[in-house]
Short mmCIF file of C-alpha atoms in Angstrom, two decimals:
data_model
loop_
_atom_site.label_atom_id
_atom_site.label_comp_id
_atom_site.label_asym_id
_atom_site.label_seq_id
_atom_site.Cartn_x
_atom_site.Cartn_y
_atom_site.Cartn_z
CA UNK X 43 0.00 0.00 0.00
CA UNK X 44 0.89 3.60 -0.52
CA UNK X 45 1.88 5.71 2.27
CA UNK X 46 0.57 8.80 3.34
CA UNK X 47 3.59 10.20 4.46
CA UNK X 48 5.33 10.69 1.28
CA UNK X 49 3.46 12.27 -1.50
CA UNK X 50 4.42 12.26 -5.47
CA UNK X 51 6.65 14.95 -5.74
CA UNK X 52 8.23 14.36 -2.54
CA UNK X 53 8.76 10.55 -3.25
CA UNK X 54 12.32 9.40 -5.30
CA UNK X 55 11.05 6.01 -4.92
CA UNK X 56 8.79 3.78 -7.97
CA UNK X 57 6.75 2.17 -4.49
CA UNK X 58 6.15 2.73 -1.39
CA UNK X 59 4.95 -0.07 0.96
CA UNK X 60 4.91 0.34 4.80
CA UNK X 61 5.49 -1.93 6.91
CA UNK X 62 4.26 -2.92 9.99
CA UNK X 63 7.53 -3.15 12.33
CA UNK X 64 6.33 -2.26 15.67
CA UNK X 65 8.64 0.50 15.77
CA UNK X 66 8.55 2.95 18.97
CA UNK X 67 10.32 5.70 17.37
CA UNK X 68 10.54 5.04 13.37
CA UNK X 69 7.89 3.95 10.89
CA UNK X 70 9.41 0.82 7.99
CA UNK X 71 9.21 0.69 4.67
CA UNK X 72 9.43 -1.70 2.03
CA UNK X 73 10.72 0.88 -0.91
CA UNK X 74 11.28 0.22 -4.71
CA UNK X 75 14.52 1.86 -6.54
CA UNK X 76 15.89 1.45 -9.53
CA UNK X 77 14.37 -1.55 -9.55
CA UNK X 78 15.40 -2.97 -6.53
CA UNK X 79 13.72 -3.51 -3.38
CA UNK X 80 15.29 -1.95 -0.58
CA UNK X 81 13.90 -1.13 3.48
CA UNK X 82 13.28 2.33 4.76
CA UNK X 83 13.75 3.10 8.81
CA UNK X 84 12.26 6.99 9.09
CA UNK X 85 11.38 8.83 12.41
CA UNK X 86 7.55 9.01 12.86
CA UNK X 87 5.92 12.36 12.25
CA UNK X 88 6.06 13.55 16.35
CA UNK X 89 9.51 12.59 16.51
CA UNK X 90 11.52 14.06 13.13
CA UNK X 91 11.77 17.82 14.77
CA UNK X 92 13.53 16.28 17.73
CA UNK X 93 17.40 16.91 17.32
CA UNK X 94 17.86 13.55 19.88
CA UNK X 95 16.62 11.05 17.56
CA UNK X 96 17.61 12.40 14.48
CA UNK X 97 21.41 12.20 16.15
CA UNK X 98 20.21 8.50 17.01
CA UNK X 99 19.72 7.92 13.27
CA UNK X 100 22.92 9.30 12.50
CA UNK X 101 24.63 7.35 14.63
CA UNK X 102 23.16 4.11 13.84
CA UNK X 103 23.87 5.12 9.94
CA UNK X 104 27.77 6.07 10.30
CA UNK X 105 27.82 3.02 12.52
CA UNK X 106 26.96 0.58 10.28
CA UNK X 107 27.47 2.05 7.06
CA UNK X 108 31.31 1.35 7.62
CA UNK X 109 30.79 -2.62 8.01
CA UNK X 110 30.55 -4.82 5.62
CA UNK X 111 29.62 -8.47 6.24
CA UNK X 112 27.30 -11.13 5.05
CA UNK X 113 26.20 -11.67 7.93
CA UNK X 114 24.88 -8.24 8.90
CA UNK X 115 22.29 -5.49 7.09
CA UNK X 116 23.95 -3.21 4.55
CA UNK X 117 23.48 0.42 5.49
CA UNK X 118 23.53 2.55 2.10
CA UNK X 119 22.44 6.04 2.60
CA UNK X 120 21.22 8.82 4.93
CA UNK X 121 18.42 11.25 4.61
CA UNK X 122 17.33 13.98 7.17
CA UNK X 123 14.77 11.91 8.83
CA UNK X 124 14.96 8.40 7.74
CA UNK X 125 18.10 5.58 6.43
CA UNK X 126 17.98 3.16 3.44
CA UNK X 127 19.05 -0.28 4.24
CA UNK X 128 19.46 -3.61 2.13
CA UNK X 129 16.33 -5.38 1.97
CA UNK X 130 16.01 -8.92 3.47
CA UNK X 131 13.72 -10.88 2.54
CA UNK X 132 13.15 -13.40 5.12
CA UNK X 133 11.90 -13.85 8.95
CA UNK X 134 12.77 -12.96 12.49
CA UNK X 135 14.21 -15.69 15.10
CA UNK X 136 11.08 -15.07 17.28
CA UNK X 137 9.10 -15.88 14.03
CA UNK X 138 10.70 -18.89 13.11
CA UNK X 139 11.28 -20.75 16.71
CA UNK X 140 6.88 -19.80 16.78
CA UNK X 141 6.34 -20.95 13.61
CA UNK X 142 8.65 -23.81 12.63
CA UNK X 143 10.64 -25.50 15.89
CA UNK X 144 11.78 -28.17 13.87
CA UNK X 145 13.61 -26.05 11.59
CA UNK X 146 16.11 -26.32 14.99
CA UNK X 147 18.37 -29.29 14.25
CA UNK X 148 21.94 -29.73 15.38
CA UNK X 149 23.39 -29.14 12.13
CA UNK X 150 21.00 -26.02 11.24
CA UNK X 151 21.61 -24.44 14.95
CA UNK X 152 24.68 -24.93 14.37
CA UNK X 153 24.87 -22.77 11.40
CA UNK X 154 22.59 -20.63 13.04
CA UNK X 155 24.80 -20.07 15.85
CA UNK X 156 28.55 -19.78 13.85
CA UNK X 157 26.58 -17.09 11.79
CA UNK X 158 25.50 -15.17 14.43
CA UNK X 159 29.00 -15.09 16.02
CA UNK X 160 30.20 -14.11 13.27
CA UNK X 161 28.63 -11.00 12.88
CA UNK X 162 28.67 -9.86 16.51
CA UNK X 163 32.51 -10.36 15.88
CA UNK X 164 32.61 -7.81 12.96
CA UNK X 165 31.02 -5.51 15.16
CA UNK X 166 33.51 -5.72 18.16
CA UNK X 167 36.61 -5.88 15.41
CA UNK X 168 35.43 -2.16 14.81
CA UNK X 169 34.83 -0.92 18.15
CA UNK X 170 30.93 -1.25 18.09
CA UNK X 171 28.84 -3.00 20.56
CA UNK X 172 25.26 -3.80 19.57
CA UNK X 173 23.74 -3.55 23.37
CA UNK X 174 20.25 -4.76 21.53
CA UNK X 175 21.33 -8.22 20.07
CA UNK X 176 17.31 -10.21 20.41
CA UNK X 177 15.48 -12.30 18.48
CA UNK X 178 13.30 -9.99 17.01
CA UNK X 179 16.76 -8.10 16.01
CA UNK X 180 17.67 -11.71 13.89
CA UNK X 181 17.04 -12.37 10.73
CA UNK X 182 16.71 -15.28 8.96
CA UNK X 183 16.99 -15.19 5.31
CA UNK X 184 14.01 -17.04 3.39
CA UNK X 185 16.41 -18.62 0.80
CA UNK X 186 18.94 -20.59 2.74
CA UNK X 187 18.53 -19.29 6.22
CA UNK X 188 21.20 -17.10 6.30
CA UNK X 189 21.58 -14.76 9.64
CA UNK X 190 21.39 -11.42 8.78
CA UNK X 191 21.84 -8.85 12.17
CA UNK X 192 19.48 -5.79 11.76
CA UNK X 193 19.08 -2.54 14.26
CA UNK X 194 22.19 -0.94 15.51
CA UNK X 195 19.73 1.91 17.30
CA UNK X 196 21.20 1.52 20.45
CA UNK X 197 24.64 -0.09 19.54
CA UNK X 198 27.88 1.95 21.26
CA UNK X 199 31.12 3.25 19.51
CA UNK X 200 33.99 5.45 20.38
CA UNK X 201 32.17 7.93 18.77
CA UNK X 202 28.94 8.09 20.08
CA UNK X 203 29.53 6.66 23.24
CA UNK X 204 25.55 7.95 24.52
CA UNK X 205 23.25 4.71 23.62
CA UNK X 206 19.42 5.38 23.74
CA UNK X 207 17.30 2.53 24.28
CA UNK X 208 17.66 -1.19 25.39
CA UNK X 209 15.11 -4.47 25.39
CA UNK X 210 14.98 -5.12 29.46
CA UNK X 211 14.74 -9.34 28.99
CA UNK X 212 17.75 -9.40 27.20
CA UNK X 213 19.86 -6.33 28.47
CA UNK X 214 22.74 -7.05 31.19
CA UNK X 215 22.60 -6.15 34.70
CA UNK X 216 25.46 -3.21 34.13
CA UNK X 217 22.95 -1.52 31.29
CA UNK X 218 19.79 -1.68 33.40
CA UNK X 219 22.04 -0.04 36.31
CA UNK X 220 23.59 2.16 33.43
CA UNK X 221 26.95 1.05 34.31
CA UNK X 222 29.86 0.31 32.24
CA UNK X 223 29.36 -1.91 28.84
CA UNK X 224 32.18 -3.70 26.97
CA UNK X 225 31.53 -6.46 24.91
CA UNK X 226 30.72 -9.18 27.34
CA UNK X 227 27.26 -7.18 27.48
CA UNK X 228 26.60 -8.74 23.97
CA UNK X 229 27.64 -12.05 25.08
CA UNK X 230 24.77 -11.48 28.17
CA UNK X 231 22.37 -11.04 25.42
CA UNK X 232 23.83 -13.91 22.73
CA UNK X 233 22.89 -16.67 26.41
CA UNK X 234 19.47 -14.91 26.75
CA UNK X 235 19.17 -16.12 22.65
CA UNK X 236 20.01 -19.43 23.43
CA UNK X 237 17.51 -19.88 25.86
CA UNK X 238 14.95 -19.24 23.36
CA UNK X 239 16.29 -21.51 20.96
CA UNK X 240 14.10 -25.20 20.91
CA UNK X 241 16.27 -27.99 22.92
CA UNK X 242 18.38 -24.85 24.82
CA UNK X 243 19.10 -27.20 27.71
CA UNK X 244 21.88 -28.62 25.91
CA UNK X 245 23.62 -25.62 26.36
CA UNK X 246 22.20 -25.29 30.00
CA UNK X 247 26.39 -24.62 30.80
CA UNK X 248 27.08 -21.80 28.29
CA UNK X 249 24.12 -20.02 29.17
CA UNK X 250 24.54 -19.87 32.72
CA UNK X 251 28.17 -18.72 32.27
CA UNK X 252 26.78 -15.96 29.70
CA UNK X 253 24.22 -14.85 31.55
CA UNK X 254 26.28 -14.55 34.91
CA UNK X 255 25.44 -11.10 36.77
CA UNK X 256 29.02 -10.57 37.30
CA UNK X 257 31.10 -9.12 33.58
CA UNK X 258 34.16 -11.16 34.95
CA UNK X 259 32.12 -14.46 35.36
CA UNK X 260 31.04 -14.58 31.94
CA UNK X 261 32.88 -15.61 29.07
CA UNK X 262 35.47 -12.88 27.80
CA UNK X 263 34.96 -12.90 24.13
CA UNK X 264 33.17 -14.37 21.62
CA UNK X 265 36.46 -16.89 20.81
CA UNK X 266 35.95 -17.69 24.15
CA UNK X 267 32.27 -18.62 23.76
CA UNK X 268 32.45 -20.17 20.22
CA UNK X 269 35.39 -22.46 22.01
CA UNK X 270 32.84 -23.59 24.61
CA UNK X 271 30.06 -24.27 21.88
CA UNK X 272 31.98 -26.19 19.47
CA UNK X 273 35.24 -27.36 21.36
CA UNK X 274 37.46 -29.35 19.02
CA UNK X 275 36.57 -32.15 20.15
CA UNK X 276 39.28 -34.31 17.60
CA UNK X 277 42.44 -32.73 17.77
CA UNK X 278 43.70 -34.94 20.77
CA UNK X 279 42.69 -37.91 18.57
CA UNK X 280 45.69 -37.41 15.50
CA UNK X 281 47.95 -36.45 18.56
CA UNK X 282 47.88 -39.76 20.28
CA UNK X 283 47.61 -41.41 16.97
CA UNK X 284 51.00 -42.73 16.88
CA UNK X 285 50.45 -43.89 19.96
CA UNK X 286 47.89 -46.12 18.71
CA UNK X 287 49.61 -47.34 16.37
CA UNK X 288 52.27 -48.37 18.92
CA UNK X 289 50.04 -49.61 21.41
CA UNK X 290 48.41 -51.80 18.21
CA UNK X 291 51.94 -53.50 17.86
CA UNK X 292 52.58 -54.15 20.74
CA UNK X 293 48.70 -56.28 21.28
CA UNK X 294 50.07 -58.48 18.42
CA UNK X 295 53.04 -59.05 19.84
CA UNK X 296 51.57 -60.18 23.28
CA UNK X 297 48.72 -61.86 21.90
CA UNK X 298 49.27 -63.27 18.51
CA UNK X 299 49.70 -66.98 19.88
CA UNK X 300 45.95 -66.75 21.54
CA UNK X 301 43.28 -67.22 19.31
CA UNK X 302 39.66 -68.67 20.58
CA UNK X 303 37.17 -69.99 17.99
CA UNK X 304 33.91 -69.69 20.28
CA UNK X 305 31.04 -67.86 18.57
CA UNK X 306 29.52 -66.69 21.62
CA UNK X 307 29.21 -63.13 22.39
CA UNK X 308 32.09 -60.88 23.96
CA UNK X 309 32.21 -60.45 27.60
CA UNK X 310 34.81 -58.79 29.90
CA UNK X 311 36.17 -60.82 32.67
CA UNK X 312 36.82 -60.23 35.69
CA UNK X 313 40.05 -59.56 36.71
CA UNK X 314 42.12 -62.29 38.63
CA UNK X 315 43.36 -60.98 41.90
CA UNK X 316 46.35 -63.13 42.08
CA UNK X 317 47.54 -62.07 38.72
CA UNK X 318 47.37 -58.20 40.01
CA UNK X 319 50.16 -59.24 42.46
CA UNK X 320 52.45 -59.99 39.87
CA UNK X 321 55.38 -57.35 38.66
CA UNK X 322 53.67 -56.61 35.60
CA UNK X 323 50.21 -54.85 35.67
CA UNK X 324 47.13 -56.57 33.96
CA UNK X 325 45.64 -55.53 30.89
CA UNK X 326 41.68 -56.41 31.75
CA UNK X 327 39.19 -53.70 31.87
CA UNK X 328 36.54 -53.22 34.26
CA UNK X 329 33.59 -55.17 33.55
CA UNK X 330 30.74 -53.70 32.01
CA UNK X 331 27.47 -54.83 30.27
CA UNK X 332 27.89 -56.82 27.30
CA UNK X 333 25.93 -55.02 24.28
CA UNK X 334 24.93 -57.88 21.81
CA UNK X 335 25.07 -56.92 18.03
CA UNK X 336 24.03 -59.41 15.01
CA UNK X 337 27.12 -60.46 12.97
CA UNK X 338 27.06 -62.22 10.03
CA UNK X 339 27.47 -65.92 9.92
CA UNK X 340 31.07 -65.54 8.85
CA UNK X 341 31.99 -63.22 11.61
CA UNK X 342 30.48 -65.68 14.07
CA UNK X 343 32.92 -68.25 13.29
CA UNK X 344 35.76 -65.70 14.02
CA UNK X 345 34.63 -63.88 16.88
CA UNK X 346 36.70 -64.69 20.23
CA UNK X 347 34.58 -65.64 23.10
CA UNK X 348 36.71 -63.23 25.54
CA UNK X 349 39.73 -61.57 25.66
CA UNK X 350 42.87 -63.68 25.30
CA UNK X 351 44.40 -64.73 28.65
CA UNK X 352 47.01 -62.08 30.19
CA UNK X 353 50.60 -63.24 28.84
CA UNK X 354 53.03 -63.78 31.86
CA UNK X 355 55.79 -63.57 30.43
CA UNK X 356 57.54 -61.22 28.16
CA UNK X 357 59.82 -62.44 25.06
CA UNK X 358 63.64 -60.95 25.08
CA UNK X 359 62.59 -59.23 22.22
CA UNK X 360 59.64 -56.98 23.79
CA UNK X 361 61.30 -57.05 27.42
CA UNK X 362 65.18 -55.30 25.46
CA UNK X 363 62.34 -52.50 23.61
CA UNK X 364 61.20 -52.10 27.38
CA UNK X 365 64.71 -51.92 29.03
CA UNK X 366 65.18 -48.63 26.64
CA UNK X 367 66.36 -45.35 29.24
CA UNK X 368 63.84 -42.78 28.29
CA UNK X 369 61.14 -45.36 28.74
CA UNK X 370 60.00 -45.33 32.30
CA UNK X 371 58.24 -48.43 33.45
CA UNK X 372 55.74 -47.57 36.71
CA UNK X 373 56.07 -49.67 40.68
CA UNK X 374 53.56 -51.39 41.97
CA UNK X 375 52.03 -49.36 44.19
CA UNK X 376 52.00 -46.46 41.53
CA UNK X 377 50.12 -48.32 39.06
CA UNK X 378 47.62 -49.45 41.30
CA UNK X 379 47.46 -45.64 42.55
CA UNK X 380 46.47 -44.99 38.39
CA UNK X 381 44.20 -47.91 38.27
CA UNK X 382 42.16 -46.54 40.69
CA UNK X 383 41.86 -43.05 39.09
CA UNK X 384 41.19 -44.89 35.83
CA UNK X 385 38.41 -46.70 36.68
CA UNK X 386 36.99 -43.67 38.66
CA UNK X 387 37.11 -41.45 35.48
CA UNK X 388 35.79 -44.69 33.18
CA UNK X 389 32.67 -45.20 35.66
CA UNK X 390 32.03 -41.31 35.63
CA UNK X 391 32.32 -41.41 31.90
CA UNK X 392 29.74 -44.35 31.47
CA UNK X 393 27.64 -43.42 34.57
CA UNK X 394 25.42 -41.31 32.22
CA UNK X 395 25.08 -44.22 29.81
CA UNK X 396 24.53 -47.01 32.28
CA UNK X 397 21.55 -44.58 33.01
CA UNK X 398 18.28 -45.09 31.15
CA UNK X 399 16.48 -42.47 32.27
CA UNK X 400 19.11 -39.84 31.17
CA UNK X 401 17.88 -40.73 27.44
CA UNK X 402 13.90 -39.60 28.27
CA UNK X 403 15.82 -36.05 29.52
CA UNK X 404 16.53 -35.15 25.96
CA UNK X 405 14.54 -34.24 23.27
CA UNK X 406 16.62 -36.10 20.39
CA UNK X 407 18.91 -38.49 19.84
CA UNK X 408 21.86 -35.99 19.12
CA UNK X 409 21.06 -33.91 21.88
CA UNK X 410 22.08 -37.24 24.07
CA UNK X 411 24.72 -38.07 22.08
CA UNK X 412 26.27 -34.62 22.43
CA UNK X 413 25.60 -34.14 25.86
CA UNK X 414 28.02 -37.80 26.53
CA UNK X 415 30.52 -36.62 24.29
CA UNK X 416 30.57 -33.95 26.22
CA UNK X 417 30.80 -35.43 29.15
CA UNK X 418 33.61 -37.18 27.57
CA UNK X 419 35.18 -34.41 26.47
CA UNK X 420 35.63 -32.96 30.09
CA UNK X 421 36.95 -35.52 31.44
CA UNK X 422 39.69 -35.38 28.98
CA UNK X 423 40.61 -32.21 29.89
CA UNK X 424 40.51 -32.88 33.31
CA UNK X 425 42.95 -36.16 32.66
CA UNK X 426 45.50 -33.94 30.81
CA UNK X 427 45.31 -31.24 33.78
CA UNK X 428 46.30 -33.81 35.79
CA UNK X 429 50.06 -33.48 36.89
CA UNK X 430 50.70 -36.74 37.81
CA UNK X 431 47.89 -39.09 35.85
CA UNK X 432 48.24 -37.53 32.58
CA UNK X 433 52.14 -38.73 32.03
CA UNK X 434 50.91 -42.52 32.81
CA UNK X 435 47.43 -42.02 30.38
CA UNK X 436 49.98 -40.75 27.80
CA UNK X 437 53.06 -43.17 28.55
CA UNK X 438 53.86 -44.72 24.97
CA UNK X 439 55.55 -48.34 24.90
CA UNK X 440 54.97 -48.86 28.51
CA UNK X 441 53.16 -52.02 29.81
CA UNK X 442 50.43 -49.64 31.65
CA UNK X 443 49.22 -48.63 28.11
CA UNK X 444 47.75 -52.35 27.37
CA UNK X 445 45.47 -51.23 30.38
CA UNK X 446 44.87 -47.95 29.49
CA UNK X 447 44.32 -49.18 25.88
CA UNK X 448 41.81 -51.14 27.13
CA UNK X 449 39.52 -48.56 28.81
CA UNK X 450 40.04 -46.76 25.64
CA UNK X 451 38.73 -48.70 23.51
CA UNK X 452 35.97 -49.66 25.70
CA UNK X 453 34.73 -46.14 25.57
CA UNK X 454 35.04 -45.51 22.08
CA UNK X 455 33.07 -49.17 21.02
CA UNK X 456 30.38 -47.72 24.10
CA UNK X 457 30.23 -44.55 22.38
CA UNK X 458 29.76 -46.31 18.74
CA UNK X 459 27.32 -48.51 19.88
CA UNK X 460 24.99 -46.15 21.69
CA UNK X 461 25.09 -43.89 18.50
CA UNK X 462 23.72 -46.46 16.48
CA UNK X 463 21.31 -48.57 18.71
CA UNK X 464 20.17 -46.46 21.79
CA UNK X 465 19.29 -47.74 25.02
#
């Protein structure tokens, strides 16, 4: 429709379409030039004689007219009472959660979210903080779902360090208090956003670190918070891959004589006391429950009943690659010291599996999935903080890493299996 506030001679536009925004301060318009569509933000009638908001205009045009980024609104010009923006064609966040939840998967949050961070870091790379970052302030493109950050009304620069304006529900305690703002206030507002987003409890941790009242308790940049939302969660795996390899080797070695044709399931047994008493430490596992999966008939001719029995002895060969200097091999009372610790972080780890009810918490199956590998995750950091337990969980060639191999292992074939047949 037409409006009323611009008449023919006035109007450099071919249309003129308003739009209903909800705006407190500025009427929107949908605006046709040179043949391209393009969105109008001009102060309502009672407002455009007001030198206050017109600076407010100004300042959100110079503001955002110097950024460019996909991932953000393109200012192009100012006029006296109004700005000219890139046109999106598309929906707000509050929109879409209301209208289509499901939209909300892991991969497509995901996207969602590295978007988002992405813009809110072009803005702190040039000294601008939005202070208004909601969902209603998110756009999501209609062709691909592409983020696109609108309203930098009340954002803060070096230049016009006065904001007007803030959303209460998602502004920090320092800007209701009209304190200090640096750019952990937009990280306040980016945990407020997750809680809005479908399945948020999966990122029940972030937000409550985000959202803390004090700045210093929250996360101190957005590297900071990406890190915690998508921690590279691989890395450690190609570092202890030679390692593996190693550790591989050496199984043959030990057990290459011990073959058992039995077709019956794998179970873990239990670990003979007298055989912990001997000099070298003994490469069973804690027992856990066996989790039966169909094998072809030619695998069930193959498949060993159990492990192979703990060799005794080693040959000259293995014990002379032992008896090298720089390899250290652990006492007694050490290694039972680490076995202990082991099987404390194993049961911790598998604790949330073991537990069926922990499945009904979540709404999906990734959202459990993540929330173990996460689990798994920590505990890995926590190992490698550890001054004394990490150099044992990392010890390559050693005769503790057949045990630690073995708890390895064990988690990863858990982890496999519950990602393919849940509880």
């Amino acid at each position: 429709m037409e409006s009323s506030q611009f008449s023919d001679g006035q109007s450099p536009f071919e249309s003129i379409e308003q739009i209903d925004a909800h705006g407190a301060t500025c009427d929107s318009f949908r605006v046709k030039l040179y043949g391209k569509l393009h969105f109008l933000k001009r102060l309502k009638p009672a407002f455009t004689g007001d030198i206050r908001y017109q600076e407010a205009l100004r300042k959100e045009f110079e503001a955002g007219y110097r950024l460019e980024h996909p991932n953000l609104v393109r200012y192009i010009s100012l006029t006296d009472d109004g700005i000219l923006m890139e046109y999106i064609d598309g929906e707000t966040l509050s929109r879409r959660i209301a209208a289509h939840p499901e939209y909300f998967t892991k991969q497509n949050t995901d996207k969602f979210l590295h978007q988002l961070l992405d813009a809110v870091v072009c803005l702190h790379s040039h000294q601008v903080l939005h202070l208004d970052l909601k969902p209603d302030n998110v756009l999501l493109t209609r062709i691909n779902s592409d983020v696109k950050l609108i309203d930098l009304g009340c954002c803060y620069t070096d230049t016009f360090a006065d904001t007007q304006g803030r959303t209460n529900a998602y502004a920090a305690p320092e800007q209701l208090s009209g304190g200090s703002v640096d750019e952990r206030t937009d990280i306040y507002a980016i945990g407020k956003i997750l809680e809005r987003l479908p399945h948020h409890d999966i990122y029940n941790k972030v937000i409550g670190k985000c959202t803390a009242q004090l700045l210093e308790n929250r996360y101190q940049n957005i590297a900071d918070l990406r890190e915690a939302l998508f921690p590279k969660r691989k890395s450690w795996q190609w570092a202890l891959l030679p390692l593996f390899l190693v550790m591989s080797f050496l199984g043959y070695l030990l057990f290459a004589n011990h073959e058992s044709p039995s077709s019956e399931p794998m179970e873990s047994p239990v670990v003979n006391k007298s055989v912990q008493e001997q000099s070298l430490p003994p490469t069973q596992s804690v027992p856990y429950a066996t989790v039966k999966k169909s094998k072809s008939t030619k695998e069930q001719q193959t498949a060993p009943s159990a492990l192979p029995p703990i060799k005794k002895e080693l040959s000259e060969e293995e014990q002379a690659f032992l008896d090298q200097p720089h390899l250290r091999v652990v006492g007694t009372d050490e290694f039972s010291r680490y076995k202990q610790q082991l099987a404390e972080y194993y049961r911790e780890a598998n604790a949330f599996l073991n537990d069926s009810a922990n499945y009904r918490k979540y709404p999906s199956r990734q959202a459990y999935l993540r929330r173990y590998q996460d689990i798994v995750y920590e505990i890995l950091q926590r190992i490698k903080a550890d001054d004394w337990f990490y150099p044992l969980y990392n010890s390559p060639m050693n005769p503790i890493s057949s045990y630690t191999r073995e708890y390895k292992d064990d988690l990863e074939h858990r982890s496999f299996v519950n990602s393919n047949q849940l509880p």
